[in-house]
Coordinates of N, CA and C in Angstrom, one line a residue:
X1 N -61.0 -53.1 73.1 CA -60.7 -51.8 73.7 C -59.6 -51.1 72.8
X2 N -58.6 -51.8 72.5 CA -57.6 -51.3 71.7 C -58.1 -50.9 70.3
X3 N -59.0 -51.6 69.7 CA -59.5 -51.3 68.4 C -60.3 -50.0 68.5
X4 N -61.1 -49.9 69.6 CA -61.9 -48.6 69.7 C -61.0 -47.4 69.8
X5 N -59.8 -47.6 70.5 CA -58.9 -46.5 70.7 C -58.3 -46.1 69.4
X6 N -57.9 -47.1 68.6 CA -57.3 -46.8 67.2 C -58.3 -46.1 66.3
X7 N -59.6 -46.5 66.4 CA -60.6 -45.9 65.6 C -60.8 -44.5 66.0
X8 N -60.8 -44.2 67.3 CA -60.9 -42.9 67.8 C -59.8 -42.0 67.4
X9 N -58.6 -42.5 67.3 CA -57.4 -41.8 66.8 C -57.5 -41.4 65.4
X10 N -58.0 -42.3 64.6 CA -58.2 -42.0 63.1 C -59.2 -40.9 62.9
X11 N -60.2 -40.9 63.8 CA -61.2 -39.8 63.6 C -60.6 -38.5 63.9
X12 N -59.7 -38.4 64.9 CA -59.0 -37.1 65.2 C -58.1 -36.7 64.1
X13 N -57.5 -37.5 63.4 CA -56.5 -37.2 62.3 C -57.2 -36.7 61.0
X14 N -58.5 -36.9 60.9 CA -59.3 -36.5 59.7 C -59.3 -35.0 59.6
X15 N -58.9 -34.4 58.4 CA -58.9 -32.9 58.2 C -60.2 -32.3 58.3
X16 N -60.2 -31.0 58.7 CA -61.4 -30.2 58.9 C -61.7 -29.6 57.5
X17 N -62.7 -30.1 56.8 CA -63.0 -29.7 55.5 C -63.5 -28.2 55.5
X18 N -64.3 -27.8 56.4 CA -64.9 -26.5 56.5 C -63.8 -25.4 56.7
X19 N -62.8 -25.7 57.5 CA -61.7 -24.8 57.7 C -60.9 -24.6 56.4
X20 N -60.6 -25.6 55.7 CA -59.9 -25.6 54.4 C -60.6 -24.7 53.4
X21 N -61.9 -24.9 53.3 CA -62.7 -24.1 52.3 C -62.7 -22.6 52.7
X22 N -62.7 -22.3 54.0 CA -62.7 -20.9 54.4 C -61.4 -20.3 54.0
X23 N -60.3 -21.0 54.2 CA -58.9 -20.5 53.9 C -58.8 -20.3 52.4
X24 N -59.3 -21.3 51.6 CA -59.2 -21.1 50.2 C -60.0 -19.9 49.7
X25 N -61.2 -19.7 50.3 CA -62.1 -18.6 50.0 C -61.4 -17.3 50.3
X26 N -60.7 -17.2 51.5 CA -60.0 -16.0 51.9 C -58.9 -15.7 51.0
X27 N -58.2 -16.7 50.6 CA -57.0 -16.5 49.6 C -57.5 -16.0 48.3
X28 N -58.7 -16.5 47.8 CA -59.2 -16.1 46.6 C -59.7 -14.6 46.7
X29 N -60.3 -14.2 47.8 CA -60.7 -12.8 48.0 C -59.5 -11.9 48.0
X30 N -58.4 -12.3 48.7 CA -57.2 -11.5 48.7 C -56.6 -11.4 47.3
X31 N -56.6 -12.5 46.6 CA -56.1 -12.4 45.2 C -56.9 -11.5 44.3
X32 N -58.2 -11.6 44.5 CA -59.1 -10.7 43.7 C -58.8 -9.2 44.1
X33 N -58.6 -8.9 45.4 CA -58.4 -7.6 45.8 C -57.0 -7.1 45.3
X34 N -56.0 -7.9 45.2 CA -54.7 -7.6 44.7 C -54.8 -7.3 43.2
X35 N -55.6 -8.1 42.5 CA -55.8 -7.9 41.1 C -56.5 -6.6 40.8
X36 N -57.5 -6.2 41.6 CA -58.2 -5.0 41.5 C -57.2 -3.8 41.8
X37 N -56.4 -4.0 42.8 CA -55.4 -3.0 43.2 C -54.4 -2.8 42.0
X38 N -54.0 -3.9 41.4 CA -53.1 -3.8 40.2 C -53.7 -3.1 39.1
X39 N -55.0 -3.4 38.9 CA -55.7 -2.7 37.8 C -55.8 -1.2 38.0
X40 N -56.1 -0.9 39.3 CA -56.2 0.6 39.6 C -54.8 1.2 39.5
X41 N -53.8 0.5 39.9 CA -52.4 1.0 39.8 C -52.0 1.2 38.3
X42 N -52.4 0.2 37.5 CA -52.1 0.3 36.1 C -52.8 1.5 35.4
X43 N -54.1 1.7 35.8 CA -54.8 2.8 35.3 C -54.2 4.1 35.7
X44 N -53.8 4.2 37.0 CA -53.2 5.4 37.5 C -51.9 5.7 36.8
X45 N -51.1 4.6 36.6 CA -49.8 4.8 35.8 C -50.1 5.3 34.4
X46 N -51.1 4.7 33.8 CA -51.4 5.1 32.4 C -51.8 6.6 32.4
X47 N -52.6 7.0 33.4 CA -53.0 8.4 33.4 C -51.9 9.3 33.7
X48 N -51.0 8.9 34.6 CA -49.8 9.7 34.9 C -48.9 9.8 33.6
X49 N -48.8 8.7 32.9 CA -48.0 8.7 31.7 C -48.5 9.6 30.6
X50 N -49.9 9.6 30.5 CA -50.5 10.6 29.6 C -50.3 12.0 30.0
X51 N -50.4 12.3 31.3 CA -50.1 13.6 31.8 C -48.6 14.0 31.5
X52 N -47.7 13.1 31.7 CA -46.3 13.4 31.5 C -46.1 13.6 30.0
X53 N -46.7 12.9 29.1 CA -46.6 13.1 27.7 C -47.2 14.4 27.3
X54 N -48.3 14.8 27.9 CA -48.9 16.1 27.6 C -48.0 17.2 28.0
X55 N -47.4 17.1 29.3 CA -46.5 18.1 29.8 C -45.3 18.2 28.8
X56 N -44.8 17.1 28.4 CA -43.6 17.1 27.5 C -43.9 17.8 26.2
X57 N -45.1 17.5 25.6 CA -45.6 18.2 24.4 C -45.7 19.7 24.5
X58 N -46.2 20.1 25.7 CA -46.3 21.5 26.0 C -44.9 22.1 26.1
X59 N -44.0 21.4 26.8 CA -42.7 21.9 26.9 C -42.0 22.1 25.6
X60 N -42.1 21.1 24.7 CA -41.6 21.2 23.3 C -42.1 22.4 22.6
X61 N -43.5 22.5 22.7 CA -44.1 23.7 22.0 C -43.6 25.0 22.6
X62 N -43.5 25.1 23.9 CA -43.0 26.3 24.5 C -41.6 26.6 24.1
X63 N -40.8 25.6 24.0 CA -39.4 25.7 23.6 C -39.3 26.3 22.1
X64 N -40.2 25.7 21.3 CA -40.2 26.1 19.9 C -40.6 27.6 19.8
X65 N -41.6 28.0 20.6 CA -42.1 29.3 20.6 C -41.0 30.3 21.1
X66 N -40.3 29.9 22.1 CA -39.2 30.7 22.6 C -38.1 30.8 21.6
X67 N -37.7 29.7 20.9 CA -36.7 29.8 19.9 C -37.1 30.7 18.8
X68 N -38.3 30.7 18.4 CA -38.8 31.6 17.3 C -38.8 33.0 17.8
X69 N -39.2 33.2 19.0 CA -39.1 34.6 19.6 C -37.7 35.1 19.6
X70 N -36.8 34.3 20.1 CA -35.4 34.7 20.2 C -34.8 35.0 18.8
X71 N -35.1 34.1 17.8 CA -34.6 34.4 16.5 C -35.2 35.7 15.9
X72 N -36.5 35.9 16.1 CA -37.1 37.1 15.6 C -36.5 38.3 16.3
X73 N -36.3 38.2 17.6 CA -35.7 39.4 18.3 C -34.2 39.7 17.8
X74 N -33.5 38.6 17.6 CA -32.1 38.8 17.0 C -32.1 39.4 15.7
X75 N -33.1 38.9 14.8 CA -33.2 39.4 13.5 C -33.6 40.9 13.5
X76 N -34.6 41.3 14.4 CA -35.0 42.7 14.4 C -33.9 43.6 15.0
X77 N -33.1 43.0 15.9 CA -32.0 43.8 16.5 C -31.0 44.0 15.4
X78 N -30.7 43.0 14.6 CA -29.7 43.1 13.5 C -30.2 44.1 12.5
X79 N -31.5 44.0 12.2 CA -32.1 44.9 11.2 C -32.0 46.4 11.7
X80 N -32.3 46.6 12.9 CA -32.2 47.9 13.5 C -30.8 48.5 13.5
X81 N -29.8 47.6 13.8 CA -28.4 48.0 13.8 C -27.9 48.3 12.4
X82 N -28.4 47.4 11.4 CA -28.0 47.6 10.0 C -28.6 48.9 9.5
X83 N -29.9 49.2 9.9 CA -30.5 50.4 9.4 C -29.8 51.6 9.9
X84 N -29.4 51.6 11.2 CA -28.7 52.7 11.8 C -27.4 52.9 11.1
X85 N -26.7 51.8 10.9 CA -25.4 51.9 10.2 C -25.5 52.4 8.8
X86 N -26.5 51.9 8.1 CA -26.8 52.4 6.7 C -27.1 53.8 6.6
X87 N -28.0 54.3 7.6 CA -28.4 55.7 7.6 C -27.2 56.6 7.8
X88 N -26.3 56.2 8.8 CA -25.1 57.0 9.1 C -24.2 57.1 7.9
X89 N -24.0 56.0 7.2 CA -23.1 55.9 6.0 C -23.7 56.8 4.9
X90 N -25.0 56.7 4.7 CA -25.6 57.5 3.6 C -25.4 59.0 3.9
X91 N -25.5 59.4 5.1 CA -25.2 60.8 5.4 C -23.8 61.2 5.2
X92 N -22.9 60.3 5.4 CA -21.5 60.5 5.3 C -20.9 60.6 3.9
X93 N -21.5 59.7 3.0 CA -21.0 59.6 1.6 C -21.0 60.9 0.8
X94 N -22.0 61.8 0.9 CA -21.9 63.1 0.2 C -20.8 63.9 0.7
X95 N -20.5 63.8 2.0 CA -19.3 64.6 2.5 C -18.0 64.1 1.9
X96 N -17.9 62.7 1.8 CA -16.8 62.1 1.2 C -16.6 62.5 -0.3
X97 N -17.7 62.6 -1.0 CA -17.7 63.0 -2.4 C -17.2 64.5 -2.5
X98 N -17.7 65.3 -1.6 CA -17.2 66.8 -1.6 C -15.7 66.9 -1.3
X99 N -15.3 66.1 -0.4 CA -13.8 66.1 -0.1 C -13.0 65.7 -1.3
X100 N -13.5 64.6 -2.0 CA -12.8 64.2 -3.3 C -12.8 65.3 -4.3
X101 N -13.9 66.0 -4.5 CA -14.0 67.0 -5.5 C -13.0 68.2 -5.1
X102 N -13.0 68.4 -3.8 CA -12.1 69.5 -3.4 C -10.6 69.1 -3.7
X103 N -10.3 67.9 -3.5 CA -8.9 67.4 -3.8 C -8.6 67.6 -5.3
X104 N -9.6 67.3 -6.1 CA -9.4 67.5 -7.6 C -9.2 68.9 -8.0
X105 N -9.8 69.8 -7.2 CA -9.8 71.2 -7.5 C -8.5 71.9 -7.1
X106 N -7.8 71.3 -6.2 CA -6.5 71.9 -5.8 C -5.5 71.8 -6.9
X107 N -4.7 72.9 -7.0 CA -3.6 73.0 -8.0 C -2.4 72.3 -7.5
X108 N -1.5 72.0 -8.4 CA -0.2 71.3 -8.0 C 0.7 72.3 -7.2
X109 N 0.3 73.5 -7.2 CA 1.2 74.5 -6.5 C 0.8 74.6 -5.0
X110 N 0.0 73.7 -4.5 CA -0.4 73.6 -3.1 C -0.1 72.3 -2.5
X111 N 1.2 71.8 -2.5 CA 1.5 70.5 -2.1 C 1.2 70.2 -0.7
X112 N 1.3 71.2 0.2 CA 1.1 70.9 1.6 C -0.4 70.6 1.9
X113 N -1.3 71.4 1.2 CA -2.7 71.2 1.3 C -3.1 69.8 0.7
X114 N -2.5 69.5 -0.4 CA -2.8 68.2 -1.1 C -2.4 67.1 -0.2
X115 N -1.2 67.1 0.3 CA -0.7 66.0 1.1 C -1.5 65.8 2.4
X116 N -1.9 66.9 3.0 CA -2.7 66.8 4.2 C -4.1 66.2 3.9
X117 N -4.6 66.7 2.8 CA -6.0 66.2 2.4 C -5.9 64.7 2.0
X118 N -4.8 64.3 1.3 CA -4.7 62.9 1.0 C -4.7 62.0 2.2
X119 N -4.1 62.4 3.2 CA -4.0 61.6 4.5 C -5.4 61.5 5.1
X120 N -6.2 62.6 5.0 CA -7.6 62.6 5.5 C -8.4 61.6 4.7
X121 N -8.3 61.7 3.4 CA -9.1 60.9 2.5 C -8.7 59.4 2.7
X122 N -7.4 59.1 2.9 CA -7.0 57.8 3.1 C -7.6 57.2 4.4
X123 N -7.7 58.0 5.5 CA -8.3 57.6 6.7 C -9.8 57.4 6.5
X124 N -10.5 58.3 5.8 CA -11.9 58.1 5.5 C -12.2 56.9 4.7
X125 N -11.4 56.6 3.7 CA -11.6 55.4 2.9 C -11.4 54.1 3.7
X126 N -10.4 54.2 4.6 CA -10.2 53.0 5.5 C -11.4 52.8 6.4
X127 N -12.0 53.9 6.9 CA -13.1 53.7 7.8 C -14.3 53.1 7.0
X128 N -14.5 53.6 5.8 CA -15.6 53.0 4.9 C -15.4 51.6 4.7
X129 N -14.2 51.2 4.3 CA -13.9 49.8 4.0 C -14.2 48.9 5.2
X130 N -13.7 49.4 6.4 CA -13.9 48.6 7.6 C -15.4 48.5 8.0
X131 N -16.3 49.4 7.4 CA -17.7 49.3 7.6 C -18.4 48.5 6.6
X132 N -17.6 47.9 5.6 CA -18.2 47.1 4.6 C -18.6 47.8 3.4
X133 N -18.1 49.1 3.2 CA -18.5 49.9 2.1 C -17.4 49.8 1.0
X134 N -17.9 49.6 -0.3 CA -17.0 49.5 -1.4 C -17.4 50.6 -2.5
X135 N -16.5 51.2 -3.0 CA -16.8 52.2 -4.1 C -16.9 51.4 -5.4
X136 N -17.9 51.9 -6.2 CA -18.2 51.2 -7.5 C -17.1 51.6 -8.5
X137 N -16.7 50.6 -9.3 CA -15.8 50.8 -10.4 C -16.7 50.9 -11.7
X138 N -16.9 52.1 -12.2 CA -17.9 52.4 -13.2 C -17.3 52.8 -14.6
X139 N -16.2 53.4 -14.5 CA -15.7 54.0 -15.7 C -15.4 53.0 -16.8
X140 N -16.0 53.3 -18.0 CA -15.8 52.4 -19.2 C -16.7 51.2 -19.1
X141 N -17.6 51.1 -18.1 CA -18.5 49.9 -18.0 C -19.8 50.3 -18.7
X142 N -20.6 49.3 -18.9 CA -21.9 49.5 -19.6 C -22.9 50.0 -18.5
X143 N -23.7 51.0 -18.9 CA -24.6 51.6 -18.0 C -25.7 50.6 -17.6
X144 N -26.0 50.6 -16.2 CA -27.1 49.7 -15.7 C -28.0 50.6 -14.8
X145 N -29.2 50.7 -15.1 CA -30.1 51.5 -14.3 C -30.3 51.0 -12.9
X146 N -29.9 49.7 -12.6 CA -30.0 49.1 -11.3 C -29.0 49.7 -10.3
X147 N -27.8 50.2 -10.8 CA -26.7 50.7 -10.0 C -26.2 52.0 -10.4
X148 N -26.6 52.5 -11.6 CA -26.2 53.8 -12.0 C -27.4 54.8 -12.3
X149 N -27.1 56.0 -12.2 CA -28.1 57.1 -12.5 C -27.4 58.0 -13.6
X150 N -28.1 58.0 -14.8 CA -27.5 58.9 -15.9 C -27.9 60.3 -15.7
X151 N -26.8 61.1 -15.5 CA -27.0 62.6 -15.3 C -27.2 63.2 -16.7
X152 N -26.5 62.8 -17.7 CA -26.6 63.3 -19.0 C -26.0 62.3 -20.0
X153 N -26.4 62.4 -21.3 CA -25.8 61.6 -22.4 C -25.0 62.5 -23.3
X154 N -23.9 61.9 -23.7 CA -23.0 62.7 -24.6 C -22.9 62.0 -25.9
X155 N -23.3 62.7 -27.0 CA -23.2 62.1 -28.4 C -21.8 61.9 -28.8
X156 N -21.4 60.7 -29.0 CA -20.1 60.3 -29.5 C -20.0 58.9 -30.0
X157 N -19.2 58.7 -31.0 CA -18.9 57.3 -31.5 C -17.6 56.8 -31.1
X158 N -16.9 57.5 -30.2 CA -15.6 57.1 -29.7 C -15.8 55.9 -28.7
X159 N -17.0 55.7 -28.1 CA -17.2 54.7 -27.2 C -18.5 53.9 -27.6
X160 N -18.7 52.7 -27.2 CA -19.9 51.9 -27.5 C -21.1 52.6 -26.9
X161 N -22.2 52.4 -27.5 CA -23.5 53.0 -26.9 C -23.7 52.6 -25.5
X162 N -24.2 53.5 -24.7 CA -24.5 53.2 -23.2 C -23.2 52.9 -22.4
X163 N -22.1 53.3 -22.9 CA -20.8 53.2 -22.1 C -20.7 54.4 -21.2
X164 N -20.3 54.1 -19.9 CA -20.1 55.2 -19.0 C -18.8 55.9 -19.3
X165 N -18.8 57.2 -19.6 CA -17.6 57.9 -20.1 C -17.2 59.0 -19.0
X166 N -18.0 59.2 -18.0 CA -17.6 60.2 -17.0 C -18.3 59.9 -15.7
X167 N -17.6 60.0 -14.6 CA -18.2 59.8 -13.2 C -18.5 61.2 -12.6
X168 N -19.8 61.5 -12.5 CA -20.2 62.8 -11.9 C -20.2 62.7 -10.4
X169 N -20.7 61.5 -9.9 CA -20.7 61.3 -8.4 C -20.5 59.8 -8.2
X170 N -19.6 59.5 -7.3 CA -19.2 58.1 -7.0 C -20.4 57.2 -6.5
X171 N -20.5 56.0 -6.8 CA -21.5 55.1 -6.3 C -20.8 54.1 -5.3
X172 N -21.6 53.6 -4.4 CA -21.1 52.8 -3.3 C -22.0 51.6 -3.0
X173 N -21.4 50.5 -2.6 CA -22.0 49.3 -2.1 C -21.8 49.2 -0.6
X174 N -22.9 48.7 0.1 CA -22.7 48.3 1.5 C -22.9 46.8 1.5
X175 N -21.8 46.0 1.6 CA -21.9 44.6 1.4 C -22.2 44.4 -0.1
X176 N -23.4 43.7 -0.4 CA -23.8 43.5 -1.8 C -24.9 44.4 -2.2
X177 N -25.3 45.3 -1.3 CA -26.4 46.2 -1.5 C -26.0 47.6 -2.0
X178 N -26.6 48.1 -3.0 CA -26.3 49.4 -3.5 C -26.8 50.5 -2.5
X179 N -25.9 51.2 -1.9 CA -26.3 52.2 -0.9 C -26.4 53.6 -1.5
X180 N -25.6 53.8 -2.6 CA -25.7 55.0 -3.3 C -25.4 54.8 -4.8
X181 N -26.3 55.0 -5.7 CA -26.0 54.8 -7.1 C -25.0 55.8 -7.7
X182 N -24.2 55.4 -8.6 CA -23.3 56.3 -9.2 C -23.9 57.2 -10.2
X183 N -23.6 58.5 -10.1 CA -24.1 59.5 -11.0 C -23.1 59.6 -12.2
X184 N -23.6 59.3 -13.4 CA -22.6 59.1 -14.5 C -23.1 59.8 -15.8
X185 N -22.2 60.0 -16.7 CA -22.5 60.5 -18.1 C -22.3 59.3 -19.0
X186 N -23.2 59.1 -20.0 CA -23.3 58.0 -20.8 C -23.1 58.3 -22.3
X187 N -22.4 57.5 -23.0 CA -22.2 57.7 -24.4 C -23.4 57.4 -25.2
X188 N -23.8 58.2 -26.1 CA -24.9 57.9 -27.0 C -24.4 58.0 -28.5
X189 N -24.4 56.9 -29.1 CA -23.8 56.8 -30.5 C -24.7 57.5 -31.5
X190 N -24.1 58.2 -32.5 CA -24.8 58.9 -33.5 C -24.8 58.1 -34.8
X191 N -25.8 58.4 -35.6 CA -25.8 57.8 -37.0 C -24.6 58.3 -37.8
X192 N -24.1 57.5 -38.8 CA -22.9 57.9 -39.5 C -23.0 59.3 -40.1
X193 N -24.2 59.6 -40.7 CA -24.3 60.9 -41.4 C -24.1 62.0 -40.4
X194 N -24.7 61.9 -39.2 CA -24.6 62.9 -38.2 C -23.2 63.0 -37.6
X195 N -22.6 61.8 -37.6 CA -21.2 61.8 -37.1 C -20.3 62.5 -38.1
X196 N -20.5 62.3 -39.4 CA -19.7 63.0 -40.4 C -19.9 64.5 -40.4
X197 N -21.2 64.9 -40.2 CA -21.5 66.3 -40.1 C -20.8 67.0 -38.9
X198 N -20.8 66.2 -37.8 CA -20.2 66.8 -36.6 C -18.7 66.9 -36.8
X199 N -18.1 65.9 -37.5 CA -16.6 65.9 -37.8 C -16.3 67.1 -38.7
X200 N -17.1 67.3 -39.8 CA -16.9 68.4 -40.7 C -17.0 69.8 -40.0
X201 N -18.0 69.9 -39.2 CA -18.2 71.1 -38.4 C -17.0 71.4 -37.5
X202 N -16.4 70.3 -36.9 CA -15.3 70.5 -36.1 C -14.1 70.9 -36.9
X203 N -13.9 70.3 -38.1 CA -12.8 70.7 -38.9 C -12.8 72.1 -39.4
X204 N -14.1 72.5 -39.8 CA -14.3 73.9 -40.3 C -13.9 74.9 -39.2
X205 N -14.3 74.6 -38.0 CA -14.0 75.5 -36.9 C -12.5 75.6 -36.6
X206 N -11.8 74.5 -36.8 CA -10.4 74.4 -36.6 C -9.7 75.2 -37.7
X207 N -10.2 75.2 -39.0 CA -9.6 75.9 -40.1 C -9.7 77.4 -39.8
X208 N -10.8 77.8 -39.3 CA -11.0 79.2 -39.0 C -10.0 79.7 -37.9

């Protein structure tokens, strides 16, 4: 009787093989589902990453376009301001030249007029300098068609050929740009024979 009872107890302790297989199968299914979920999540992250990279590229491109537009706008604004400034100065320079000519024409017997005019000219020159305008220093320099305009040539051997011997109208720079070429008279050397003839003619007229 006792042996039968022991045998019956051992049969009860024996594991249920069917239940264990179902549990293992369930766990495998859950694992497969999680793996699929991870694959989908990974794919979704990859797609989102590509979108983000695409948006970033578009943002960089838009920023570059905006920077180019801003630089172009600043350049055009500066050019317009420079053009307006240049135009105003060009209109003013002939007036300045006329004032200087008038100063030269005044006699020493009009000190009050000369003094008042000198003050005006000083103020005008100061305004030009503050605007970036410089007067050319041409006298005695070699003629250059880039910055000078020859009004006439004077035959002489007292100066080197093509030397500027007289300023007819002042020239000016705006920064490094020629805004008004200088109007000048230029020396033209003569052959020795012609120079001697000119000298003799001059002496004959003096003797008379």
